[in-house]
C-alpha cells in the first residue's frame, strides 16, 4: 500500500543547508533591536536556530542535512523576531509568554527540483513582509545550498529522479474514492493542528504556534483577499517574461524574411517553404526537431549560478490544485438564505458569504492558470533540469516517430487506443506519468507573503 511505498522509497540524495547570517534586519520598533532566530522546514523535518540577542546582523552559521525522497518538496526558511527575549524581568517574561507573538521578518522558499546536483550555491535573499497592506523590506538572509548525491551516475540518477517524478502525488485511494472539498479542508486543518501541537510542546526544540503557521501558511489562507487575486494576475502577466523573447525572436525572423534585408535568407525561406509544401509529411517532424534543438540551445546559454525560482517576492500561496466542489457548500448557503428571509441582517450576511465563495472560486481558478503557466515556463527555462530533459527527449522521440511512421497510421492508432483505454474494465483512475511529472514542476504557488 501507500504506507509501504513511503517506507521503502529510494533515497535520491541529501540536501545540505547552511544559514550563514542575516543582514540589516528591520527594527520592529524605534526602541528595540530585534532578537532574530530562524525556523527551517523540509518535508516533515523542522529545525529552530538559537536566538541571537539584540542584533540586526545575526551570525547564525547553522547547518542541517535533509534526506531527499520527494523531488518536488519545498525548503522553507523563515526569520522571526523573538519577542519573549525583550522582557526585562523573569516575572514579565513568564506573564507574557502565552500572549506575546514572535514577529515574522520574512521567508524564503526554494524548490529542490530547481537545484543542480552536486553544485554548491550561496545566495542572499531579500526579506519582504506585508504590514498594513504595504510591502516592506525587513532585511536579507544569506543561505548556502548543496544537493548532494553520492555516486552520481548521470543515467542512473536521471532514471531515479524521473521515477520519482512519475509517481502519483497522493495515495491510490484518493483517486479511486476522491474525497469532497470539505473533507480535504478538514484533513489539512487537522494535519496543521497536529503539527502545531507537537512542535509547541513535544518537539526537542519547541517552535511557537505563529512560527509554524507562518512556515506552512495555515492562518487565513482559505479566505478571499483582493491582494491575493491581484498577485495571481501578476503571476499570469509575468508569463510573458519567459515567452516574450521567444515570440520576439520569431517575429524578428519573420520581419527579416519579408524585409529582404538579406536576400539569401529570404530566398532560403522560399526554398524551404516550397519543399515543405510538396513534402507536407515533414512539417510535424520538423516542428518537434526544432523544439528539441531550441531546448538544448537554451540549456547551453542558461546560467546556473543562482537557485532558479527561489524567491521572496510578493507571491502568496494557496494550493492551486483545488479539488472540484461537490456543491455542498453552496447548498448550505442557499438553505441559510431561505431560512433567514425574515431577518434582513442574516439574509444580507448570507448573500455576502455567497459572494465571497464565488470570489474564492475565481481566485482559485486564476491561481490554477498562473500555476500552469509557471510550470510550463519551468520546462522551457530549464529551471527543473531533469524534467526539462525528459520533455526534450519526448520532443526528439516524437520527431523520430512522426518522421518514420505515416501520420494516417499514427492518428488511427491514437484514436483507437484512446477509446480502448477509456473502456470501464481497462480505465485506470490513476493519473498518467506525464501528468504526475507536470504537477511536480515548481511554481510560485508555494511562495507566500
PDB file of N, CA and C in Angstrom, residues 11 129 139 238 297 302 420 445:
ATOM      1  N   UNK A  11      16.024   6.686  -1.577  1.00  0.00           N
ATOM      2  CA  UNK A  11      16.587   7.986  -1.228  1.00  0.00           C
ATOM      3  C   UNK A  11      17.338   8.547  -2.434  1.00  0.00           C
ATOM      4  N   UNK A 129       7.913  41.606   3.843  1.00  0.00           N
ATOM      5  CA  UNK A 129       6.814  41.360   4.785  1.00  0.00           C
ATOM      6  C   UNK A 129       5.669  42.298   4.437  1.00  0.00           C
ATOM      7  N   UNK A 139      15.039  43.221   5.549  1.00  0.00           N
ATOM      8  CA  UNK A 139      16.436  42.820   5.599  1.00  0.00           C
ATOM      9  C   UNK A 139      16.765  41.754   4.577  1.00  0.00           C
ATOM     10  N   UNK A 238       3.448  37.838 -15.659  1.00  0.00           N
ATOM     11  CA  UNK A 238       4.885  37.549 -15.677  1.00  0.00           C
ATOM     12  C   UNK A 238       5.231  36.421 -16.636  1.00  0.00           C
ATOM     13  N   UNK A 297      19.567  24.468 -27.021  1.00  0.00           N
ATOM     14  CA  UNK A 297      20.237  25.760 -27.194  1.00  0.00           C
ATOM     15  C   UNK A 297      20.033  26.650 -25.975  1.00  0.00           C
ATOM     16  N   UNK A 302      22.068  28.907 -20.507  1.00  0.00           N
ATOM     17  CA  UNK A 302      21.500  29.201 -19.187  1.00  0.00           C
ATOM     18  C   UNK A 302      22.591  29.332 -18.141  1.00  0.00           C
ATOM     19  N   UNK A 420     -10.123   2.606 -26.486  1.00  0.00           N
ATOM     20  CA  UNK A 420      -9.947   1.354 -25.746  1.00  0.00           C
ATOM     21  C   UNK A 420      -9.527   1.633 -24.311  1.00  0.00           C
ATOM     22  N   UNK A 445       3.184  29.167  -6.713  1.00  0.00           N
ATOM     23  CA  UNK A 445       2.070  28.940  -5.781  1.00  0.00           C
ATOM     24  C   UNK A 445       2.578  28.636  -4.382  1.00  0.00           C
TER      25      UNK A 445
END
